[in-house]
PDB file of C-alpha atoms in Angstrom:
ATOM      1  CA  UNK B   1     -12.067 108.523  50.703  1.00  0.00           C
ATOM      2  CA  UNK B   2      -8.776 107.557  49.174  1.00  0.00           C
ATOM      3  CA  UNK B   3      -8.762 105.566  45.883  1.00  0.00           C
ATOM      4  CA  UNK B   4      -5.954 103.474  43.895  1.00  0.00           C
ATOM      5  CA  UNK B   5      -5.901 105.520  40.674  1.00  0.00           C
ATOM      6  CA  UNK B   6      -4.882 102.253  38.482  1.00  0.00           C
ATOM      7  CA  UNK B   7      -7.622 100.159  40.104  1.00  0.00           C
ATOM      8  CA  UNK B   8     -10.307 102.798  39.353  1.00  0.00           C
ATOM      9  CA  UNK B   9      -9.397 102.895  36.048  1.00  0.00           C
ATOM     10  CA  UNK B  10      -9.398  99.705  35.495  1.00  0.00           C
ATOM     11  CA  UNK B  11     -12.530  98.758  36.710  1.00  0.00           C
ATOM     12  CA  UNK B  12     -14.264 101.527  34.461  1.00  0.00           C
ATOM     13  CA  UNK B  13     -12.208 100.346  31.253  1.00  0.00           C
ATOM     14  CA  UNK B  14     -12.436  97.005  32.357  1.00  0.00           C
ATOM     15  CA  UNK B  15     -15.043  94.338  29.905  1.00  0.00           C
ATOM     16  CA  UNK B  16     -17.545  94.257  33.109  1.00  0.00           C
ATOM     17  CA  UNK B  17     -21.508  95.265  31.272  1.00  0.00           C
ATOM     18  CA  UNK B  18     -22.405  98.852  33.014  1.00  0.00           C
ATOM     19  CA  UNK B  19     -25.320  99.496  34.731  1.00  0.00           C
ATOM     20  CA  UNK B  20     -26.042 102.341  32.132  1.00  0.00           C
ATOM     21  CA  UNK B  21     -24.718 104.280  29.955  1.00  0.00           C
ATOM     22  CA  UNK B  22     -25.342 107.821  27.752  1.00  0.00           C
ATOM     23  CA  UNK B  23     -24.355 111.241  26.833  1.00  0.00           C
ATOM     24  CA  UNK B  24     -24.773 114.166  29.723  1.00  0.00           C
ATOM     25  CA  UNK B  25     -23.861 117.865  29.922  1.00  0.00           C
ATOM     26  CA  UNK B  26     -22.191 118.589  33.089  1.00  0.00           C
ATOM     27  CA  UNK B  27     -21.438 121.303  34.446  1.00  0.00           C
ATOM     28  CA  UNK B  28     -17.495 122.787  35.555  1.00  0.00           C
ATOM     29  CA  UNK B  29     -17.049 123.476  39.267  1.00  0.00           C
ATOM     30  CA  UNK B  30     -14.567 126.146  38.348  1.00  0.00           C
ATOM     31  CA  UNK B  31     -16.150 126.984  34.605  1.00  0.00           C
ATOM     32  CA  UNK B  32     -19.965 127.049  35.437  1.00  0.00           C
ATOM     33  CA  UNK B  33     -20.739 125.918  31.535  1.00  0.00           C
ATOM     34  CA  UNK B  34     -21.918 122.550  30.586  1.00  0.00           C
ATOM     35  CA  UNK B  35     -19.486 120.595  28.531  1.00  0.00           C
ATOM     36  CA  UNK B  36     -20.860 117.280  26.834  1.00  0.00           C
ATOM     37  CA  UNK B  37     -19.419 113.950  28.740  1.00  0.00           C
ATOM     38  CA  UNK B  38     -19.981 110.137  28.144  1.00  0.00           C
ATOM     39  CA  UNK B  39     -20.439 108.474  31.482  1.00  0.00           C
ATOM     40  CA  UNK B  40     -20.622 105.021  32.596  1.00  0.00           C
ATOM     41  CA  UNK B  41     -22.268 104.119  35.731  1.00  0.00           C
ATOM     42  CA  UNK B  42     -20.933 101.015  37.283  1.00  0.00           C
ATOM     43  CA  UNK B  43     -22.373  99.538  40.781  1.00  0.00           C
ATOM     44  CA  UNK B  44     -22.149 102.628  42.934  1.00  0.00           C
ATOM     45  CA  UNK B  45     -19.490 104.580  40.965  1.00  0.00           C
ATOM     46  CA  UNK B  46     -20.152 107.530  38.414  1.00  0.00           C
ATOM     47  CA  UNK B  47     -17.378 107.141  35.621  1.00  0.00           C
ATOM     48  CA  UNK B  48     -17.552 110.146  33.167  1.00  0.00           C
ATOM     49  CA  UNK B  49     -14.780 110.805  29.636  1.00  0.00           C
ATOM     50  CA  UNK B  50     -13.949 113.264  27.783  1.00  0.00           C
ATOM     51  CA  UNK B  51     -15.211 111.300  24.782  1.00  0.00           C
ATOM     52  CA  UNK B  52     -16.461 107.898  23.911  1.00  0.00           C
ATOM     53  CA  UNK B  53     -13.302 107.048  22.918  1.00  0.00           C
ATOM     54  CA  UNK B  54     -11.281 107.908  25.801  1.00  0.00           C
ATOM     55  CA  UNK B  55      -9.111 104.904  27.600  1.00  0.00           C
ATOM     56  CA  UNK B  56      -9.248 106.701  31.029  1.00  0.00           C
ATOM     57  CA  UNK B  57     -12.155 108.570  32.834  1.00  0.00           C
ATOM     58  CA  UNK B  58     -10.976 111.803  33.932  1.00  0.00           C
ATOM     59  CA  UNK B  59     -13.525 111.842  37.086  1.00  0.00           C
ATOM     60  CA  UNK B  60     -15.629 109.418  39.539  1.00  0.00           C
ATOM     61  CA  UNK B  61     -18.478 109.934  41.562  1.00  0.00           C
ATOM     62  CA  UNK B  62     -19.175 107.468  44.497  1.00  0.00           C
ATOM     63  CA  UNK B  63     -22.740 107.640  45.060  1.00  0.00           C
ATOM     64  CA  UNK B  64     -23.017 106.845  48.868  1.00  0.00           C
ATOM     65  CA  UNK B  65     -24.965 108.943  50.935  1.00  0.00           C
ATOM     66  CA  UNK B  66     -26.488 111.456  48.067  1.00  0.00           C
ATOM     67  CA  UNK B  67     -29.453 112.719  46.612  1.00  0.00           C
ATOM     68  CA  UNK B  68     -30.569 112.911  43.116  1.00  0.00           C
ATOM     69  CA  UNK B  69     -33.098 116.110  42.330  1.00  0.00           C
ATOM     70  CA  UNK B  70     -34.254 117.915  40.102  1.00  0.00           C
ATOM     71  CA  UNK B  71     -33.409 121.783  39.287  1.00  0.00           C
ATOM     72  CA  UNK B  72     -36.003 124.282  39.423  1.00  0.00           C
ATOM     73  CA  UNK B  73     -33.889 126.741  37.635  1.00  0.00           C
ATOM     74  CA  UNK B  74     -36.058 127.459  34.029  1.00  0.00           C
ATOM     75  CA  UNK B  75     -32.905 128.167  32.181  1.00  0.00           C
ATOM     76  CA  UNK B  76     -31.367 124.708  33.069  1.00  0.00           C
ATOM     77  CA  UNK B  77     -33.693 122.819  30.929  1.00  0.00           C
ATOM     78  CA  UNK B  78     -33.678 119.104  31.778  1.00  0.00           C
ATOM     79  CA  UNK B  79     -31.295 119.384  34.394  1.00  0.00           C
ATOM     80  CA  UNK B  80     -30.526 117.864  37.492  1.00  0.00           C
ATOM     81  CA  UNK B  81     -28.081 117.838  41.041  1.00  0.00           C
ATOM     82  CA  UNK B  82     -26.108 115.340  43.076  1.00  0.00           C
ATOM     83  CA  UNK B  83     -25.953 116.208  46.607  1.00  0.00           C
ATOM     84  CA  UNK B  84     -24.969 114.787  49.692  1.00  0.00           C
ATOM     85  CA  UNK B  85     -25.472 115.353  52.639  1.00  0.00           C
ATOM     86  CA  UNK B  86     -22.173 116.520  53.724  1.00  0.00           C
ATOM     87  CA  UNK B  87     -21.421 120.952  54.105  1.00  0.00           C
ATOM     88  CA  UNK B  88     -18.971 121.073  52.174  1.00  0.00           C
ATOM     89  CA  UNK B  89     -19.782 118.716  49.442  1.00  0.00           C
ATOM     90  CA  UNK B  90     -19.693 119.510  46.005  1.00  0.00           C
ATOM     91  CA  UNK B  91     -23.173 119.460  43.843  1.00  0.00           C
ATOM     92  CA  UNK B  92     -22.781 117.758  40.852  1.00  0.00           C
ATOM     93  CA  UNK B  93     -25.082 119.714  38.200  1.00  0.00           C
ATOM     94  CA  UNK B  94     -25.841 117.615  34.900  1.00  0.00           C
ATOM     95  CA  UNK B  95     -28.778 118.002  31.905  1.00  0.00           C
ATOM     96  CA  UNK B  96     -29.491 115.484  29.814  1.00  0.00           C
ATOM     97  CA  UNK B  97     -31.226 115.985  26.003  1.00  0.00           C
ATOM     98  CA  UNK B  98     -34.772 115.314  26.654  1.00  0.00           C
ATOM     99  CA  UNK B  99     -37.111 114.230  29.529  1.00  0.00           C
ATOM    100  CA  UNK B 100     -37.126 110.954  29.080  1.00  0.00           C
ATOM    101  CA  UNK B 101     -33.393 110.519  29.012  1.00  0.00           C
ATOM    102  CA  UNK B 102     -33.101 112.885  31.993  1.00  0.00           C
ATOM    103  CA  UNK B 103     -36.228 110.393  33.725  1.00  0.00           C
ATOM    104  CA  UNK B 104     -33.891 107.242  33.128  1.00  0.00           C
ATOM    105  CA  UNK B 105     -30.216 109.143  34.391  1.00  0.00           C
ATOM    106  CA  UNK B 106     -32.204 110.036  37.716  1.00  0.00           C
ATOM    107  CA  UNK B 107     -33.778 106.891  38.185  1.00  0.00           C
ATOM    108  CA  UNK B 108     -30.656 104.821  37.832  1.00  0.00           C
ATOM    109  CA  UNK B 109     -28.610 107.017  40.450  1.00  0.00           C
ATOM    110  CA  UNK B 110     -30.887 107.101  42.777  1.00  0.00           C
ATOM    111  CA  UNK B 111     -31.165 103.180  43.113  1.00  0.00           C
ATOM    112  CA  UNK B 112     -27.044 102.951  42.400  1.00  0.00           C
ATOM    113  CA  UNK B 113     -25.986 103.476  46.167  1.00  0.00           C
ATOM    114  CA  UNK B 114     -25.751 100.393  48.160  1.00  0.00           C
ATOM    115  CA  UNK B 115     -27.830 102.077  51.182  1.00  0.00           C
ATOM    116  CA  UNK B 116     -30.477 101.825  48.572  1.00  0.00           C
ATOM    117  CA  UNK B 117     -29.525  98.003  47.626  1.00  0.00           C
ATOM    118  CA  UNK B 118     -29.641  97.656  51.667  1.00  0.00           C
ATOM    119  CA  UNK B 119     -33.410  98.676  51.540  1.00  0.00           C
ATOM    120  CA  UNK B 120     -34.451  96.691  48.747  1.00  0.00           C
ATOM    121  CA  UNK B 121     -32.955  93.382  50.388  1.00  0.00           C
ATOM    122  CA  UNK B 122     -34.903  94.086  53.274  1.00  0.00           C
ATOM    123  CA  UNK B 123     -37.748  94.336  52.081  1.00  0.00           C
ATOM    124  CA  UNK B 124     -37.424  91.414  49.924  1.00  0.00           C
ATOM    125  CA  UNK B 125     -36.927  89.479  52.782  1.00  0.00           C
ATOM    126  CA  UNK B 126     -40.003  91.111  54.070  1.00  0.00           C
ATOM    127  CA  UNK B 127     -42.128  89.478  51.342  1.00  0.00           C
ATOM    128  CA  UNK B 128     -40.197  86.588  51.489  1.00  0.00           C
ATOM    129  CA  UNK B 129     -41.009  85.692  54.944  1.00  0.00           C
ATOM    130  CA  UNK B 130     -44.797  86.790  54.497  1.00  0.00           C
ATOM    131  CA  UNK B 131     -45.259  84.419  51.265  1.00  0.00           C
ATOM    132  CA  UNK B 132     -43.292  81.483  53.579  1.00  0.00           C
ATOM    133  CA  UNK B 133     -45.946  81.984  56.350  1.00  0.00           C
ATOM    134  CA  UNK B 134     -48.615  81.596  54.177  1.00  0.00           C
ATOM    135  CA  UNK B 135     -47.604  78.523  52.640  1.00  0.00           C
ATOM    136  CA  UNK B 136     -46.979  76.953  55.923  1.00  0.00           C
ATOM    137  CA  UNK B 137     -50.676  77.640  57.575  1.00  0.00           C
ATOM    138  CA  UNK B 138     -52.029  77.154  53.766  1.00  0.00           C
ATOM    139  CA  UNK B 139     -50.343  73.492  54.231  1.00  0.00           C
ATOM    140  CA  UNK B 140     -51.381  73.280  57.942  1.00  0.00           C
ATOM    141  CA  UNK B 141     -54.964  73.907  57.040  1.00  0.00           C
ATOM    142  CA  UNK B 142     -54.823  71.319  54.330  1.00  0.00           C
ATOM    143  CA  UNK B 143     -53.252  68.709  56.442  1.00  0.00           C
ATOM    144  CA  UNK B 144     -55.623  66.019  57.045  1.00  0.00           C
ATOM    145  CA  UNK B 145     -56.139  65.591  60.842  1.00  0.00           C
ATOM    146  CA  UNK B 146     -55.343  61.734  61.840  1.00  0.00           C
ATOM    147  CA  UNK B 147     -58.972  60.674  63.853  1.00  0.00           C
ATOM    148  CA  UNK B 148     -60.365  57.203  63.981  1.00  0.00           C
ATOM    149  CA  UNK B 149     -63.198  57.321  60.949  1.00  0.00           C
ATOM    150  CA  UNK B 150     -66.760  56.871  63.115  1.00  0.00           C
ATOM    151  CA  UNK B 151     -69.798  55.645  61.196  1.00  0.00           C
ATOM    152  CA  UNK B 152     -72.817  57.801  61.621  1.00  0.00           C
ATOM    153  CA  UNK B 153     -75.343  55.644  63.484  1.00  0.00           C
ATOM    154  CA  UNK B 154     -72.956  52.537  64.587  1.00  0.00           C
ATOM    155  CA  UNK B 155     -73.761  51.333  67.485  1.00  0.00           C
ATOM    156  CA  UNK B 156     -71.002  49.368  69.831  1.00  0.00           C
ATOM    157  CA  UNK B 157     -70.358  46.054  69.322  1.00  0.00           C
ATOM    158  CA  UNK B 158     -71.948  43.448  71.828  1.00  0.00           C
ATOM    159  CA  UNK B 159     -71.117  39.770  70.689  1.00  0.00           C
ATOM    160  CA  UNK B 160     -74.296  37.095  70.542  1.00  0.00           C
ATOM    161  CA  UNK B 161     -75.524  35.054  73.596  1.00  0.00           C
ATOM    162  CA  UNK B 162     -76.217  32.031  72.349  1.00  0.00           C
ATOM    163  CA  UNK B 163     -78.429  29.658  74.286  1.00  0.00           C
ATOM    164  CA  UNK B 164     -77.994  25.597  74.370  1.00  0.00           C
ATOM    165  CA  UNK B 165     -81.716  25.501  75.565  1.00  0.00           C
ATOM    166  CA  UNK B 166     -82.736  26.961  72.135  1.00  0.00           C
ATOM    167  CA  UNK B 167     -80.062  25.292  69.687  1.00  0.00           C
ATOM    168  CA  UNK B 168     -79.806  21.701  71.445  1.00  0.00           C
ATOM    169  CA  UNK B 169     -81.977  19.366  69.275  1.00  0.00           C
ATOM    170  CA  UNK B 170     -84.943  17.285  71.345  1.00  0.00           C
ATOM    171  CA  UNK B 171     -86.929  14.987  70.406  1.00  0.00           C
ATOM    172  CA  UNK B 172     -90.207  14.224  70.075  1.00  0.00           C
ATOM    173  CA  UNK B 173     -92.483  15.424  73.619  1.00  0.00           C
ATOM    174  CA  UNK B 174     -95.561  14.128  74.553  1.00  0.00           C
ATOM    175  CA  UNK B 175     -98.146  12.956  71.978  1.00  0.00           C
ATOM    176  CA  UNK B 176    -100.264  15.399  70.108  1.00  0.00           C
ATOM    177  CA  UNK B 177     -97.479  17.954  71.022  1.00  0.00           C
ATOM    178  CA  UNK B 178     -95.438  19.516  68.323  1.00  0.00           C
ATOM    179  CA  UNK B 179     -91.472  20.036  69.265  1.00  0.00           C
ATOM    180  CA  UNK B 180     -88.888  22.455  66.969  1.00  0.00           C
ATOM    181  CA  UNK B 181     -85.825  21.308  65.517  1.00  0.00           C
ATOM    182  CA  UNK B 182     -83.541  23.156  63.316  1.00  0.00           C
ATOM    183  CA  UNK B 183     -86.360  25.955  62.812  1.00  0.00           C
ATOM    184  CA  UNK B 184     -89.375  23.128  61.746  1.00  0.00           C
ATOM    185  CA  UNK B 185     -91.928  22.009  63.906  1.00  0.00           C
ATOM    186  CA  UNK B 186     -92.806  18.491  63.550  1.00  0.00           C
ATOM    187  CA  UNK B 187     -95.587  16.293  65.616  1.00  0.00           C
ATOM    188  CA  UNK B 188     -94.865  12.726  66.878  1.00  0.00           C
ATOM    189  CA  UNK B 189     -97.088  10.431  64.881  1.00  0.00           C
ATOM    190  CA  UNK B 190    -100.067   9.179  65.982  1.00  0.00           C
ATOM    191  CA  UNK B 191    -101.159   5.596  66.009  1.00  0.00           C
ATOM    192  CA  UNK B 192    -104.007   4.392  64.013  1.00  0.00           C
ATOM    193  CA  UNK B 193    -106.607   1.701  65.086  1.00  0.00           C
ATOM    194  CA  UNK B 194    -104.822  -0.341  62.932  1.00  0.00           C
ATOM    195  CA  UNK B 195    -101.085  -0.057  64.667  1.00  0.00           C
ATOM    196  CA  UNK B 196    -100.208   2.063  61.924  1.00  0.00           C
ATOM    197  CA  UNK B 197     -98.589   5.444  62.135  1.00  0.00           C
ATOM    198  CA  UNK B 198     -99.635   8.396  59.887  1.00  0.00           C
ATOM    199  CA  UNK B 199     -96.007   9.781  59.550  1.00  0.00           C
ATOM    200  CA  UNK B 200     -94.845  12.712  60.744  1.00  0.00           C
ATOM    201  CA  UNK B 201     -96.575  16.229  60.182  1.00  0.00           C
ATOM    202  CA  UNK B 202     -94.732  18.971  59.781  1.00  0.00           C
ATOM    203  CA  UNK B 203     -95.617  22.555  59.582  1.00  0.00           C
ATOM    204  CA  UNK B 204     -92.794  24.380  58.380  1.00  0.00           C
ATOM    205  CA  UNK B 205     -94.708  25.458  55.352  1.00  0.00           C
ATOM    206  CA  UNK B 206     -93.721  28.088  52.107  1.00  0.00           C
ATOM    207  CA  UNK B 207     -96.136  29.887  53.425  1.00  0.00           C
ATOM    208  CA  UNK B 208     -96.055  30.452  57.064  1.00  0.00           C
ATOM    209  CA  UNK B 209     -96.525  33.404  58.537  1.00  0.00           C
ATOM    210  CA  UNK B 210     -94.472  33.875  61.711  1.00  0.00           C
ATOM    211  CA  UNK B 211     -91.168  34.897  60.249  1.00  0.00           C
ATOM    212  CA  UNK B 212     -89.259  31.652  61.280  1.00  0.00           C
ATOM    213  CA  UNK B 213     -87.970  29.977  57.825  1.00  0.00           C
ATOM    214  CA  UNK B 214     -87.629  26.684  57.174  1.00  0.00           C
ATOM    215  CA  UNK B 215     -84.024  25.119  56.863  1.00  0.00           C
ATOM    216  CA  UNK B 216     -82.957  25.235  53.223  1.00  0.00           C
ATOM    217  CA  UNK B 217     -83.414  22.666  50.720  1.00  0.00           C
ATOM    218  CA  UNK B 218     -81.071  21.198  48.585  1.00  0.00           C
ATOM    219  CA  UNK B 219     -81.426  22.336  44.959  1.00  0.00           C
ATOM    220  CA  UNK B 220     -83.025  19.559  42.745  1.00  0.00           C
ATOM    221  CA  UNK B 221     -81.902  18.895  39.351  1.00  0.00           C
ATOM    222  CA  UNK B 222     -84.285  20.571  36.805  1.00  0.00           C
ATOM    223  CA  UNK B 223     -86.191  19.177  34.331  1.00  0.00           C
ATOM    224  CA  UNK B 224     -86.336  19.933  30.704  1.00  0.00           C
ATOM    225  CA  UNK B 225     -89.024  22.392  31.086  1.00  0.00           C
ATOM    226  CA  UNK B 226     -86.826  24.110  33.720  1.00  0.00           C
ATOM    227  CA  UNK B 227     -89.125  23.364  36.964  1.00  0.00           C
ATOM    228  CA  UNK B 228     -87.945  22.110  40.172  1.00  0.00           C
ATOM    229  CA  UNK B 229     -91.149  19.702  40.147  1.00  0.00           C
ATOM    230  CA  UNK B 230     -90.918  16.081  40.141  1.00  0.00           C
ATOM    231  CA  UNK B 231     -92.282  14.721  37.232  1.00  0.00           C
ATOM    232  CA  UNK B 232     -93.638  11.787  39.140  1.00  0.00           C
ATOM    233  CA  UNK B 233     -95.219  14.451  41.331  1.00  0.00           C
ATOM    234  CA  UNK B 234     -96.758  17.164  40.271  1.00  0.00           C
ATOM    235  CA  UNK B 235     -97.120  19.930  42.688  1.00  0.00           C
ATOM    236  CA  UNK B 236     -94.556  18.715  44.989  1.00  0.00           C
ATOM    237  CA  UNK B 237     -92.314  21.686  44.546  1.00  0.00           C
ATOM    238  CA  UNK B 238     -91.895  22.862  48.244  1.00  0.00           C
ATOM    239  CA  UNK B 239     -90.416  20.738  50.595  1.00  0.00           C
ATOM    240  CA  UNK B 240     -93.593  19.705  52.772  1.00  0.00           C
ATOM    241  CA  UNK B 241     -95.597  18.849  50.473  1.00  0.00           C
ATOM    242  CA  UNK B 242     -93.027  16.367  48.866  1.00  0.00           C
ATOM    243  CA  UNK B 243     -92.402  15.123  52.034  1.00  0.00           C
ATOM    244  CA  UNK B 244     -96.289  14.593  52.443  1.00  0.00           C
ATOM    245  CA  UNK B 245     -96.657  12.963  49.353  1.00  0.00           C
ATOM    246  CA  UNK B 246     -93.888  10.660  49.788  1.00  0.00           C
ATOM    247  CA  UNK B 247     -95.572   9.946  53.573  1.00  0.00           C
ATOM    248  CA  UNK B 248     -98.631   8.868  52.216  1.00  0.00           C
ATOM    249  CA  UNK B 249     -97.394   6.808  50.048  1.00  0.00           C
ATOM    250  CA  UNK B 250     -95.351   4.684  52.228  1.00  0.00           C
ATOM    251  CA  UNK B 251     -98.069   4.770  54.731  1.00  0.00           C
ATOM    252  CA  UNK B 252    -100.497   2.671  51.840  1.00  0.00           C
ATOM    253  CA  UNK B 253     -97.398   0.523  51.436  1.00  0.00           C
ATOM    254  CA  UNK B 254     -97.491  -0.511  54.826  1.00  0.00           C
ATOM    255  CA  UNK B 255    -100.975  -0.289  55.508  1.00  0.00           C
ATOM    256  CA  UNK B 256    -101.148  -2.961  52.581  1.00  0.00           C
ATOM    257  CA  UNK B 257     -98.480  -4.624  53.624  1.00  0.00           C
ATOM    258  CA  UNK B 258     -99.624  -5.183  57.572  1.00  0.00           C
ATOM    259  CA  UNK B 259    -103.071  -6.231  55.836  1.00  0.00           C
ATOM    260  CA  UNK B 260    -101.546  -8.937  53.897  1.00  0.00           C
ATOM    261  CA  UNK B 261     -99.759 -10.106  56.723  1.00  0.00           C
ATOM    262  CA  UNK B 262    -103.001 -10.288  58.792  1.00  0.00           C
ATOM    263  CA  UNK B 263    -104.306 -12.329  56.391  1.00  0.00           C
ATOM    264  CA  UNK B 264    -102.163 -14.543  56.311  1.00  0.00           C
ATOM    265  CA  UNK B 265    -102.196 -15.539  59.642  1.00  0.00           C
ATOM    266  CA  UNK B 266    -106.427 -15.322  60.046  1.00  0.00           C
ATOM    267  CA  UNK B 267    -105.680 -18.150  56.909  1.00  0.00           C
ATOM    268  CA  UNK B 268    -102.648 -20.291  58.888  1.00  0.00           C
ATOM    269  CA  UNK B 269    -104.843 -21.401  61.941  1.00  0.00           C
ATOM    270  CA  UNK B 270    -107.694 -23.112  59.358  1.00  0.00           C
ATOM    271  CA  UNK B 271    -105.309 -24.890  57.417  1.00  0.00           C
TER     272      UNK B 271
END
């Protein structure tokens, strides 16, 4: 791999924030000893100076298709190799202080190469898709299903016959028999010796027992006690009986009445 000296060193001198930083011992291809370093890793490139100090690196590694491990060697405390997987590569040997800076050096190479970077998108993805798929069947599930609401024990609707024999209105039948009208039975009157009628009977009572009700009456102004009793006459709450009271009495009015009238004319003929 060829690279543009200026551009390389620009790019490790440049203001960009490194990916880490630190003091290493690495050690000479030609001069097996360690010599102390300060190295800057940047993306996927290995920057190491001289000193601190230093304007220009004065090598790069490229970590693309390498290895980070550790040495088993026991007089290369802390230490540890960059290989790849080329023949003739060259291992890069390097120790750090202590274990835990040696820990954090191997750690950030191995996860510096883009191969690596490759792998980690992937499997972001992975997760990505998976959490994506369970938010769609988790809304799925919770998506009320459009259905026509059904009330437990309806039954269909079937609209009312209604008969003209039963609602027409008739009048009175023969005598002695009672005829309906508007829910009340009434009987045609009968006639007295006399010529005189004894009003009309009826029998839809308060308290009948055959479950047909009487038509309703029309609320009477109360008194001052608060009863719907006439004053006039008592126990006449219900509508029968008021009608029965107020029967009889216009059935002495004209009973009086037609006996006046007879008199009268038994008394014309003698005078």
């Amino acid at each position: 791999m060829k690279l543009n000296e200026r551009s390389v060193t620009h790019y490790a001198t440049c203001n960009s924030p490194p990916d880490k930083t630190g003091f290493l011992f690495k050690k000479g291809e030609r001069n097996t000893a360690y010599h102390r370093r300060w190295f800057i890793l940047k993306g996927n490139m290995l920057f190491y100076f001289e000193e601190r100090e230093s304007r220009e690196p004065i090598g790069v590694i490229v970590l693309e298709g390498c290895t980070v491990e550790l040495c088993e060697s026991e007089s290369e405390e802390f230490a540890f190799a960059i290989k790849f997987d080329c023949v003739k590569a060259r291992v890069y040997k390097m120790a750090a202080e202590n274990q835990a800076t040696m820990e954090s050096w191997v750690k950030a190479l191995s996860r510096a190469s883009f191969d690596y970077m490759r792998l980690v998108v992937k499997e972001l993805e992975r997760q990505l898709e998976e959490v994506q798929e369970e938010a769609r069947s988790s809304q799925a599930k919770s998506k009320p299903k459009k259905h026509q609401p059904q009330v437990q024990g309806a039954t269909s609707f079937q609209p009312a016959t209604f008969s003209l024999q039963n609602a027409a209105i008739t009048g009175p039948s023969q005598e002695g028999v009672s005829s309906r009208e508007n829910g009340v039975s009434w009987s045609k009157p009968t006639s007295m010796p006399n010529g005189v009628s004894e009003g009309c009977v009826w029998e839809g009572d308060c308290g009948r027992g055959d479950g047909v009700k009487p038509p309703p009456v029309p609320p009477r102004r109360k008194t001052n006690g608060g009863s719907l009793e006439s004053p006039v006459s008592p126990g006449t709450g219900c509508f029968s009986k008021l009608h029965d009271w107020y029967g009889k009495e216009v059935a002495e009015l004209r009973i009086e009445w037609l006996q006046m009238n007879g008199c009268r004319q038994n008394e014309s003929p003698n005078s």
